Coordinates of C-alpha atoms in Angstrom, one line a residue:
M757 CA 4.4 -28.5 -22.0
D758 CA 8.1 -27.5 -21.9
E759 CA 10.7 -30.2 -21.6
P760 CA 11.7 -30.9 -18.0
N761 CA 15.1 -29.4 -18.4
S762 CA 13.5 -26.1 -19.3
H763 CA 11.9 -25.6 -15.9
R764 CA 13.8 -22.6 -14.5
S765 CA 13.0 -19.4 -12.7
P766 CA 12.8 -16.2 -14.8
D767 CA 14.8 -13.1 -13.8
G768 CA 13.4 -10.6 -11.3
G769 CA 13.1 -7.9 -14.0
G770 CA 10.5 -10.0 -15.8
V771 CA 8.5 -10.1 -12.6
G772 CA 8.4 -6.3 -12.3
R773 CA 7.5 -5.8 -16.0
F774 CA 4.7 -8.3 -15.8
L775 CA 3.2 -6.8 -12.6
L776 CA 3.6 -3.2 -13.7
A777 CA 2.0 -3.9 -17.1
A778 CA -0.9 -5.7 -15.5
A779 CA -1.7 -2.8 -13.1
I780 CA -3.4 0.1 -14.8
V781 CA -5.5 1.7 -12.0
L782 CA -4.1 3.8 -9.2
M783 CA -7.2 3.7 -6.9
L784 CA -7.1 1.6 -3.7
V785 CA -9.6 -1.2 -3.4
A786 CA -11.7 -0.2 -0.4
V787 CA -14.5 -2.7 0.6
A788 CA -15.9 -2.9 4.1
G789 CA -15.6 -6.2 6.0
A790 CA -15.7 -7.5 9.5
T791 CA -13.5 -10.0 11.3
T792 CA -12.7 -11.3 14.8
W793 CA -10.1 -13.8 15.9
W794 CA -7.4 -14.5 18.5
M795 CA -4.1 -15.7 17.5
Y796 CA -1.1 -15.9 19.8
S797 CA -1.0 -19.5 21.1
R798 CA 1.6 -22.1 21.9
E799 CA 1.0 -24.6 19.2
P800 CA 3.7 -27.3 18.4
A801 CA 6.9 -25.7 17.1
P802 CA 7.4 -25.9 13.3
T803 CA 10.2 -27.8 11.7
A804 CA 10.4 -25.9 8.5
G805 CA 11.6 -22.5 7.6
P806 CA 11.9 -20.6 4.3
A807 CA 13.8 -22.5 1.7
P808 CA 16.0 -20.8 -1.0
A809 CA 14.5 -20.4 -4.4
A810 CA 16.0 -22.7 -7.1
S811 CA 17.3 -21.0 -10.2
A812 CA 16.9 -24.0 -12.5
S813 CA 15.8 -27.6 -12.7
Q814 CA 18.3 -30.0 -11.2
C815 CA 16.6 -33.2 -12.3
P816 CA 15.9 -33.1 -16.0
D817 CA 14.6 -36.7 -16.0
A818 CA 11.9 -36.1 -13.4
D819 CA 8.4 -37.3 -14.3
L820 CA 6.7 -34.5 -12.4
V821 CA 8.1 -31.0 -11.7
V822 CA 6.4 -29.0 -8.8
A823 CA 6.9 -25.3 -7.9
A824 CA 6.1 -24.5 -4.3
A825 CA 6.3 -21.4 -2.2
P826 CA 9.6 -21.5 -0.3
E827 CA 8.0 -21.9 3.1
I828 CA 6.0 -24.9 2.2
A829 CA 8.5 -26.4 -0.2
P830 CA 10.3 -28.5 2.5
V831 CA 7.0 -30.3 3.4
V832 CA 6.4 -31.0 -0.3
Q833 CA 10.0 -32.1 -0.8
A834 CA 9.6 -34.6 2.1
A835 CA 6.5 -36.0 0.5
A836 CA 8.2 -36.3 -2.9
R837 CA 11.1 -38.2 -1.4
T838 CA 8.7 -41.0 -0.4
F839 CA 8.5 -41.9 -4.1
D840 CA 12.3 -42.3 -4.5
D841 CA 13.3 -45.9 -5.3
D842 CA 17.1 -45.2 -5.0
S843 CA 18.0 -43.3 -1.8
S844 CA 21.5 -42.6 -3.3
D845 CA 20.1 -40.6 -6.2
K846 CA 19.2 -37.0 -5.3
C847 CA 16.7 -37.0 -8.1
G848 CA 13.5 -39.1 -7.9
P849 CA 10.4 -39.1 -10.1
I850 CA 9.2 -35.8 -8.5
E851 CA 11.3 -32.7 -8.5
V852 CA 10.2 -29.8 -6.2
I853 CA 11.5 -26.3 -6.9
A854 CA 11.2 -23.7 -4.1
E855 CA 10.1 -20.6 -5.9
E856 CA 8.4 -17.3 -5.0
P857 CA 4.8 -17.3 -6.4
S858 CA 5.4 -13.9 -8.1
V859 CA 8.2 -15.5 -10.1
T860 CA 6.1 -18.5 -11.1
A861 CA 3.1 -16.3 -12.0
A862 CA 5.2 -14.1 -14.4
S863 CA 7.2 -17.0 -15.9
S864 CA 6.6 -18.6 -19.3
V865 CA 7.5 -21.9 -17.7
K866 CA 4.5 -24.2 -16.9
Y867 CA 5.2 -26.6 -14.0
D868 CA 3.1 -29.7 -13.7
V869 CA 2.0 -28.7 -10.2
W870 CA 2.1 -25.3 -8.5
I871 CA 1.6 -24.7 -4.8
P872 CA 1.8 -20.9 -4.2
S873 CA 1.1 -19.1 -1.0
S874 CA -2.2 -17.6 -2.2
S875 CA -4.9 -18.7 -4.6
K876 CA -4.8 -15.2 -6.0
W877 CA -1.4 -16.0 -7.7
V878 CA -3.2 -18.6 -9.8
D879 CA -5.7 -16.0 -10.9
L880 CA -2.9 -13.5 -11.7
A881 CA -1.0 -16.1 -13.7
G882 CA -4.3 -16.8 -15.6
T883 CA -4.4 -13.2 -16.8
R884 CA -1.1 -13.9 -18.6
G885 CA -2.3 -17.1 -20.1
A886 CA -0.8 -19.6 -17.6
A887 CA -3.3 -22.5 -17.4
Y888 CA -3.6 -24.0 -14.0
D889 CA -6.7 -25.4 -12.3
I890 CA -7.0 -25.5 -8.5
D891 CA -7.6 -29.1 -7.3
G892 CA -10.0 -29.2 -4.3
E893 CA -9.5 -27.3 -1.1
P894 CA -6.1 -25.6 -0.3
L895 CA -3.5 -27.8 1.3
A896 CA -2.8 -25.3 4.1
H897 CA -3.5 -21.9 5.5
S898 CA -1.6 -19.3 7.5
P899 CA -3.1 -16.0 8.5
I900 CA -1.3 -12.7 8.2
V901 CA -0.4 -11.3 11.6
L902 CA 1.3 -8.2 12.9
A903 CA 4.6 -9.1 14.5
A904 CA 7.0 -7.0 16.6
P905 CA 9.7 -7.4 19.2
S906 CA 8.3 -8.3 22.6
T907 CA 9.0 -4.9 24.0
L908 CA 6.7 -3.4 21.3
A909 CA 4.2 -6.2 20.9
D910 CA 2.1 -5.3 23.9
Q911 CA 1.7 -1.8 22.6
I912 CA 0.2 -2.9 19.3
A913 CA -1.9 -5.8 20.6
K914 CA -4.4 -5.7 23.5
G915 CA -5.8 -9.0 24.6
G916 CA -4.0 -10.9 21.8
Q917 CA -5.6 -8.8 19.1
A918 CA -4.2 -6.1 16.9
S919 CA -5.7 -3.6 14.5
W920 CA -4.6 -1.9 11.3
A921 CA -6.5 1.2 12.2
K922 CA -4.9 1.4 15.6
L923 CA -1.5 0.7 14.1
T924 CA -2.0 3.6 11.7
A925 CA -3.1 6.0 14.4
G926 CA -0.1 4.9 16.6
V927 CA 2.5 5.5 13.9
A928 CA 0.9 8.8 12.8
A929 CA 1.0 10.0 16.4
G930 CA 4.7 9.0 16.7
Q931 CA 3.9 6.3 19.4
I932 CA 5.3 3.5 17.2
P933 CA 8.9 3.9 16.1
A934 CA 8.7 2.0 12.8
V935 CA 6.5 0.0 10.5
T936 CA 7.9 -2.3 7.8
M937 CA 6.1 -4.2 5.1
A938 CA 7.0 -6.8 2.5
D939 CA 7.0 -5.8 -1.2
A940 CA 3.3 -5.6 -2.2
Q941 CA 4.0 -6.6 -5.8
T942 CA 6.3 -9.6 -5.4
T943 CA 5.3 -11.2 -2.0
T944 CA 2.1 -12.7 -0.7
V945 CA 2.5 -11.1 2.7
G946 CA 2.8 -7.6 1.1
M947 CA 0.0 -8.1 -1.4
L948 CA -2.5 -9.4 1.1
S949 CA -1.5 -6.9 3.7
V950 CA -2.3 -4.0 1.4
Y951 CA -5.7 -5.5 0.6
A952 CA -6.3 -5.9 4.4
V953 CA -5.3 -2.3 5.1
N954 CA -7.7 -1.0 2.5
R955 CA -10.6 -3.2 3.9
A956 CA -9.8 -2.1 7.5
M957 CA -9.8 1.6 6.6
A958 CA -13.1 1.2 4.7
R959 CA -14.7 0.0 8.0
T960 CA -13.9 3.3 9.7
T961 CA -16.0 5.5 7.4
P962 CA -18.7 5.4 4.6
D963 CA -16.5 7.8 2.6
A964 CA -14.3 5.7 0.3
G965 CA -12.0 8.7 -0.3
I966 CA -11.4 9.2 3.4
A967 CA -10.7 5.5 3.8
Q968 CA -8.1 5.9 1.0
L969 CA -6.5 8.8 2.8
R970 CA -6.3 6.8 6.0
A971 CA -4.6 3.9 4.2
L972 CA -2.1 6.4 2.6
T973 CA -1.3 7.6 6.1
L974 CA 0.1 4.2 7.0
R975 CA 1.9 4.0 3.6
S976 CA 3.5 7.4 4.1
R977 CA 5.0 6.3 7.4
L978 CA 6.5 2.9 6.4
T979 CA 10.2 2.7 7.1
D980 CA 10.6 0.1 4.3
A981 CA 7.8 -0.9 1.9
A982 CA 9.8 -3.5 0.0
A983 CA 11.3 -5.8 2.6
N984 CA 12.0 -9.5 1.9
P985 CA 10.2 -11.4 4.6
A986 CA 12.8 -14.1 4.9
K987 CA 15.7 -11.6 5.0
L988 CA 13.8 -9.6 7.5
M989 CA 13.6 -12.5 9.8
T990 CA 17.3 -13.3 9.3
R991 CA 18.2 -9.7 10.1
I992 CA 16.2 -9.7 13.3
A993 CA 17.7 -13.1 14.3
E994 CA 21.2 -11.8 13.8
D995 CA 20.7 -8.5 15.6
W996 CA 21.2 -8.9 19.3
N997 CA 20.1 -5.4 20.1
T998 CA 16.4 -5.3 20.7
N999 CA 16.3 -1.5 20.7
S1000 CA 17.9 -1.2 17.3
V1001 CA 15.5 -3.8 15.8
T1002 CA 12.5 -2.0 17.4
A1003 CA 13.6 1.3 16.0
G1004 CA 14.6 0.1 12.5
I1005 CA 12.0 -2.6 11.8
G1006 CA 9.4 -2.1 14.4
V1007 CA 6.0 -3.7 13.5
F1008 CA 5.7 -5.8 10.4
P1009 CA 3.1 -8.2 8.9
T1010 CA 4.1 -11.8 8.4
T1011 CA 2.4 -15.1 8.3
E1012 CA 1.7 -17.1 11.4
Q1013 CA 3.8 -19.9 10.0
Q1014 CA 6.8 -17.7 9.5
L1015 CA 6.5 -16.2 13.0
K1016 CA 6.3 -19.7 14.5
A1017 CA 9.4 -20.8 12.6
Y1018 CA 11.3 -17.8 14.0
Q1019 CA 10.0 -18.4 17.5
A1020 CA 11.2 -22.0 17.4
G1021 CA 14.7 -20.8 16.8
K1022 CA 14.9 -19.3 20.4
H1023 CA 16.6 -16.1 19.2
T1024 CA 17.8 -13.4 21.4
V1025 CA 15.4 -10.9 20.0
Q1026 CA 12.0 -12.4 20.8
L1027 CA 9.0 -11.7 18.5
K1028 CA 5.3 -11.9 19.3
G1029 CA 2.4 -11.5 16.9
A1030 CA -1.3 -10.9 16.9
P1031 CA -4.0 -10.8 14.2
P1032 CA -5.4 -7.5 12.9
V1033 CA -9.0 -8.1 13.7
D1034 CA -10.2 -5.3 11.4
G1035 CA -8.6 -6.9 8.4
L1036 CA -7.7 -10.6 8.8
V1037 CA -6.7 -12.4 5.7
D1038 CA -5.4 -15.9 5.1
A1039 CA -2.5 -17.0 3.0
D1040 CA -3.8 -20.2 1.5
Y1041 CA -1.8 -22.8 -0.3
P1042 CA -3.8 -24.3 -3.2
F1043 CA -2.8 -27.4 -5.1
A1044 CA -2.9 -26.2 -8.7
I1045 CA -2.5 -28.6 -11.6
A1046 CA -1.3 -27.5 -15.1
H1047 CA -3.6 -28.2 -18.0
N1048 CA -0.8 -30.1 -19.7
N1049 CA 0.2 -32.0 -16.5
R1050 CA 2.3 -35.0 -17.6
D1051 CA 1.3 -37.6 -15.0
A1052 CA -2.2 -37.3 -13.5
E1053 CA -1.8 -40.4 -11.3
L1054 CA 1.5 -39.4 -9.8
T1055 CA 0.1 -35.9 -9.2
K1056 CA -2.8 -37.5 -7.3
R1057 CA -0.5 -39.6 -5.2
L1058 CA 1.7 -36.6 -4.4
R1059 CA -1.2 -34.7 -3.0
A1060 CA -2.2 -37.6 -0.8
A1061 CA 1.4 -37.9 0.5
I1062 CA 1.3 -34.3 1.8
T1063 CA -0.2 -35.1 5.1
K1064 CA -2.0 -32.8 7.6
T1065 CA 0.5 -34.0 10.3
S1066 CA 3.5 -32.8 8.2
L1067 CA 1.8 -29.4 7.5
T1068 CA 0.9 -28.7 11.1
G1069 CA 4.3 -29.8 12.2
A1070 CA 5.7 -27.1 9.9
G1071 CA 3.5 -24.4 11.5
F1072 CA 0.7 -24.4 9.0
R1073 CA -3.1 -24.7 9.6
T1074 CA -5.0 -27.3 7.6
S1075 CA -8.3 -25.5 7.7
P1076 CA -9.3 -21.9 7.0
T1077 CA -8.7 -19.4 9.8
P1078 CA -11.9 -18.6 11.6
N1079 CA -13.4 -15.2 10.5
A1080 CA -10.7 -14.5 7.9
M1081 CA -12.2 -12.3 5.1
P1082 CA -12.3 -13.6 1.5
V1083 CA -10.0 -11.8 -0.9
I1084 CA -12.7 -10.9 -3.4
A1085 CA -10.8 -8.4 -5.5
E1086 CA -10.3 -9.2 -9.2
P1087 CA -6.7 -9.8 -10.2
Q1088 CA -6.3 -6.4 -11.9
E1089 CA -7.8 -4.6 -8.9
L1090 CA -5.5 -6.4 -6.5
L1091 CA -2.5 -5.5 -8.6
A1092 CA -3.6 -1.9 -8.9
S1093 CA -3.6 -1.5 -5.2
S1094 CA -0.2 -3.2 -4.9
T1095 CA 1.2 -1.1 -7.7
M1096 CA 0.1 2.2 -6.1
W1097 CA 1.5 1.1 -2.8
A1098 CA 4.8 0.1 -4.3
G1099 CA 5.0 3.1 -6.6
Y1100 CA 4.7 5.6 -3.7
K1101 CA 8.0 7.4 -3.1
N1102 CA 9.1 8.9 0.2
L1103 CA 10.3 12.2 -1.1
T1104 CA 11.5 15.3 0.8
T1105 CA 8.6 17.7 0.0
Q1106 CA 8.0 21.4 0.3
V1107 CA 4.4 22.3 -0.3
L1108 CA 2.2 25.4 -0.1
L1109 CA -1.5 24.6 0.3
L1110 CA -3.9 27.1 -1.2
I1111 CA -7.5 26.5 0.1
D1112 CA -10.5 28.2 -1.5
A1113 CA -12.5 30.2 1.2
S1114 CA -14.9 31.9 -1.2
G1115 CA -18.7 32.0 -0.5
S1116 CA -19.6 29.1 -2.8
M1117 CA -17.9 26.8 -0.3
N1118 CA -21.0 27.2 1.9
Q1119 CA -23.3 25.6 -0.6
K1120 CA -25.1 22.5 0.8
I1121 CA -24.3 19.1 -0.6
T1122 CA -25.0 15.5 0.1
A1123 CA -22.0 13.8 1.7
P1124 CA -21.1 10.1 1.5
G1125 CA -23.5 8.2 3.7
G1126 CA -26.5 10.4 2.6
R1127 CA -26.1 13.2 5.2
T1128 CA -26.6 16.9 4.2
T1129 CA -23.6 19.1 4.8
T1130 CA -21.7 21.9 3.1
R1131 CA -18.7 21.9 0.8
A1132 CA -16.7 23.7 3.6
A1133 CA -17.7 21.1 6.2
L1134 CA -16.7 18.2 4.0
L1135 CA -13.4 19.9 3.3
R1136 CA -12.8 20.4 7.0
Q1137 CA -13.2 16.6 7.5
S1138 CA -11.1 15.6 4.5
G1139 CA -8.4 18.2 5.1
G1140 CA -8.0 17.3 8.7
I1141 CA -7.3 13.7 7.8
A1142 CA -5.0 14.8 4.9
A1143 CA -2.8 16.7 7.4
E1144 CA -1.7 13.3 8.8
L1145 CA -0.3 12.3 5.4
F1146 CA 2.8 14.4 5.3
A1147 CA 6.0 12.6 6.2
E1148 CA 8.4 13.9 8.9
D1149 CA 10.7 15.5 6.3
T1150 CA 8.0 17.7 4.8
S1151 CA 7.9 21.5 5.0
V1152 CA 4.5 23.0 4.6
G1153 CA 2.5 26.2 4.8
M1154 CA -1.2 27.0 4.1
W1155 CA -3.1 30.0 2.8
F1156 CA -6.8 30.5 2.6
F1157 CA -7.8 32.6 -0.5
G1158 CA -11.0 34.6 -0.9
Q1159 CA -12.0 38.3 -0.8
P1160 CA -14.9 39.1 1.4
T1161 CA -14.6 42.9 1.0
P1162 CA -12.9 45.0 -1.7
A1163 CA -10.2 46.0 0.8
S1164 CA -9.4 42.4 1.7
P1165 CA -6.1 40.8 0.4
A1166 CA -6.3 37.9 -2.0
H1167 CA -5.3 35.4 0.6
V1168 CA -4.3 35.1 4.3
E1169 CA -1.7 32.9 5.9
A1170 CA -3.4 30.2 8.0
V1171 CA -0.2 28.3 8.8
S1172 CA 3.3 29.7 8.3
F1173 CA 5.7 27.8 6.1
G1174 CA 8.2 25.5 7.8
P1175 CA 9.1 22.0 8.8
I1176 CA 6.1 19.8 9.7
T1177 CA 7.8 18.9 12.9
G1178 CA 8.5 22.6 13.7
A1179 CA 6.8 24.7 16.3
V1180 CA 3.9 27.1 15.6
K1181 CA 2.6 29.0 18.6
G1182 CA 3.3 26.1 21.0
K1183 CA 2.1 23.4 18.6
T1184 CA 3.8 21.3 16.0
R1185 CA 3.1 22.5 12.5
R1186 CA 1.2 19.3 11.8
E1187 CA -1.1 20.1 14.8
A1188 CA -1.4 23.7 13.6
L1189 CA -2.5 22.4 10.1
G1190 CA -5.1 20.2 11.7
A1191 CA -6.4 23.1 13.9
A1192 CA -6.5 25.5 11.0
M1193 CA -8.6 23.0 9.0
A1194 CA -10.9 22.4 11.9
G1195 CA -11.5 26.1 12.2
Y1196 CA -11.8 26.7 8.4
K1197 CA -14.7 28.9 7.4
A1198 CA -15.8 30.5 4.1
A1199 CA -17.2 34.0 4.2
D1200 CA -20.6 34.4 2.5
N1201 CA -20.4 36.5 -0.7
S1202 CA -16.6 36.2 -0.7
G1203 CA -15.0 36.5 -4.2
T1204 CA -12.5 34.0 -5.6
P1205 CA -9.1 35.5 -6.4
L1206 CA -7.9 32.1 -7.7
Y1207 CA -5.4 33.4 -10.3
Q1208 CA -3.7 36.0 -8.1
S1209 CA -3.3 33.5 -5.3
V1210 CA -1.7 30.9 -7.6
L1211 CA 0.7 33.5 -9.0
D1212 CA 1.6 34.6 -5.5
G1213 CA 1.9 31.0 -4.3
V1214 CA 4.3 30.0 -7.1
D1215 CA 6.4 33.2 -6.5
E1216 CA 6.5 32.4 -2.8
M1217 CA 7.8 28.9 -3.3
R1218 CA 10.3 29.4 -6.2
P1219 CA 13.1 30.8 -3.9
K1220 CA 12.6 27.7 -1.7
V1221 CA 13.4 25.2 -4.5
Q1222 CA 16.4 23.1 -3.5
Q1223 CA 18.1 20.0 -4.9
G1224 CA 16.8 16.7 -3.6
A1225 CA 13.4 18.1 -2.6
V1226 CA 10.1 18.4 -4.5
T1227 CA 8.6 21.9 -4.3
L1228 CA 4.9 22.2 -5.0
V1229 CA 1.9 24.4 -4.8
V1230 CA -1.4 22.5 -4.2
V1231 CA -4.5 24.5 -4.9
L1232 CA -8.1 23.4 -4.0
T1233 CA -11.0 25.4 -5.4
D1234 CA -14.7 24.9 -6.1
G1235 CA -15.2 27.7 -8.6
V1236 CA -13.7 30.1 -11.1
D1237 CA -11.6 33.2 -10.8
G1238 CA -13.9 36.2 -10.3
E1239 CA -15.9 38.6 -8.2
S1240 CA -12.8 40.2 -6.7
T1241 CA -10.6 43.2 -7.3
F1242 CA -7.9 40.8 -8.4
T1243 CA -9.9 39.3 -11.3
M1244 CA -8.0 38.8 -14.5
T1245 CA -8.7 37.0 -17.8
Q1246 CA -7.3 33.5 -18.2
A1247 CA -5.2 34.6 -21.0
E1248 CA -3.6 37.3 -18.8
F1249 CA -3.1 34.9 -16.0
M1250 CA -1.5 32.3 -18.2
Q1251 CA 0.8 34.9 -19.7
K1252 CA 2.0 35.9 -16.3
L1253 CA 2.3 32.3 -15.1
T1254 CA 4.3 31.2 -18.1
A1255 CA 6.5 34.3 -18.0
G1256 CA 7.5 33.6 -14.4
Q1257 CA 8.6 30.0 -15.0
D1258 CA 12.2 29.1 -14.3
P1259 CA 13.4 25.7 -15.7
N1260 CA 16.1 25.6 -13.0
R1261 CA 13.6 26.2 -10.2
P1262 CA 10.4 24.5 -11.1
V1263 CA 7.3 24.8 -8.9
P1264 CA 4.6 22.4 -10.3
V1265 CA 1.0 23.2 -9.4
L1266 CA -1.3 20.3 -8.4
A1267 CA -4.9 21.5 -8.7
V1268 CA -8.0 19.9 -7.2
G1269 CA -11.3 21.0 -8.7
Y1270 CA -14.1 20.6 -6.2
G1271 CA -17.8 20.6 -7.2
P1272 CA -19.7 20.9 -10.5
D1273 CA -19.0 24.7 -11.0
V1274 CA -15.2 24.5 -11.1
D1275 CA -13.3 25.7 -14.2
M1276 CA -11.3 22.5 -14.9
K1277 CA -9.9 24.0 -18.1
A1278 CA -8.2 26.7 -16.1
L1279 CA -6.9 24.2 -13.6
N1280 CA -5.6 21.9 -16.3
D1281 CA -3.9 24.7 -18.1
M1282 CA -2.2 26.1 -15.1
S1283 CA -1.0 22.6 -14.0
N1284 CA 0.2 21.7 -17.5
A1285 CA 2.1 24.9 -17.8
T1286 CA 4.0 24.2 -14.6
G1287 CA 4.6 20.5 -15.0
G1288 CA 1.9 19.6 -12.5
K1289 CA -1.5 17.9 -12.8
A1290 CA -5.2 18.6 -12.1
F1291 CA -7.8 16.3 -10.5
A1292 CA -11.5 16.7 -10.7
A1293 CA -14.0 16.0 -7.9
T1294 CA -17.1 17.1 -9.9
N1295 CA -19.2 15.3 -7.3
P1296 CA -18.3 16.8 -4.0
A1297 CA -18.5 13.4 -2.4
D1298 CA -15.3 12.5 -4.4
L1299 CA -13.3 15.2 -2.7
S1300 CA -11.2 12.9 -0.5
S1301 CA -10.4 10.7 -3.4
A1302 CA -9.2 13.7 -5.4
I1303 CA -7.0 14.8 -2.5
A1304 CA -5.6 11.3 -2.3
K1305 CA -4.8 11.4 -6.1
A1306 CA -3.0 14.7 -5.7
F1307 CA -1.0 13.3 -2.8
L1308 CA -0.1 10.3 -4.8
A1309 CA 1.0 12.5 -7.7
A1310 CA 3.2 14.5 -5.4
H1311 CA 4.9 11.3 -4.3
A1312 CA 5.2 9.6 -7.7
P1313 CA 8.6 9.0 -9.3
R1314 CA 9.8 11.9 -11.4

């Protein structure tokens, strides 16, 4: 073990490098689960709030060094002081360092004892070689709840219960002014909330891809996805204007303990909270002992000194929350979800959607859940949900391409291009997109003028390119270019596409290949030539996941 005076917190950059290196998958974890519970109660007010993280050991001669999550650190520090022989000496045999679990998990420092705010941090540290064993049951628990100013709380919680699915629907419909979330990579609240959102959305549909799209709908509406929970509470406490807090922060997840600590402060802006019953998770506080712990007997005595009375007095529970779902994801899967969530960028986007309306879209397929449907019907369902993903600063238009007769054009405009919030025949453009997808039909025996439609789409969007915005063409097709008067060879198409490129006005093509007959080589070539990317949904049941991947690519850092 390192010498005591080497116990210090690493820099935040190391945390990010560790977490990003550990996460290699971009897919959301979506596993169905069921929970019920009621939360908002008037339990005894806590005495402890978040403590500042220590940057280095202050007691080099300590016999035992303990790292504890900041919110539980005061309770652990109080227990450690019972071992002090000299009350005038600030250092006793046990030093307690208040440190965020993400920092400890990424650190090369090995503390004698570690009390993070989730057992998952111990698993994550283990993937990096940090050797801790969890001793017995967790010391404490605190469920993740959805909190909001009192003026908004009744809107998100009926009968003392909230729902991730209802929250998502409310924010998508513009009924909830703002949703804020803690950083999913560096905070327990953020990491567990992302897991809970995925589980909640998986309960709404047997289609994992659609569940992913619904989770992304919430992510695309977050006002802030990297808030610091302690600073968030401080900001609310210092803001005397309830309306500004509601508009700027709105609804946010936090732990029950943190909410109680805030409520005990009798602040001007009052907060209430309720559990999301469709995705209830517990922040648990394990007592983890390092393999090279230096004093097993003192460690045992410290655990005994952390009493249930002291924990409940600080706002914690000392037994698991009823009906809280287990966090069963493997460490890498959990980090993959968090990394995707954190890596999503809110970008001003201009996008033209090109949707295949050729006859092959009427082929029958087996949809998720086992029902028989058609490619077109599955696209109507997935596309309607995808229309909710676009943020308020998006401009969008949609074409259907196909040639049912030799005299037909290569494509028709289903929704004119313009701001998503703009008006189209008495509806918002978002509503018009949803209506157009609901009415989408493919004509039997219609040809597939794929190449001409892509060329026209890129030409249409190039003049719209502007600084500070991402301009894209997104094409979805289930076949190959052919059976139309616009048919051309791939070589001819690529020559025209390449010749039309303007490095100063780039228009990447994101292509989704749908079904087993799609020409993925053609889609990859057109995407690579324009700086875009292609995604395959060879199994039609994977359509929604492919759309989600394309949406993520459109909002990835460039």
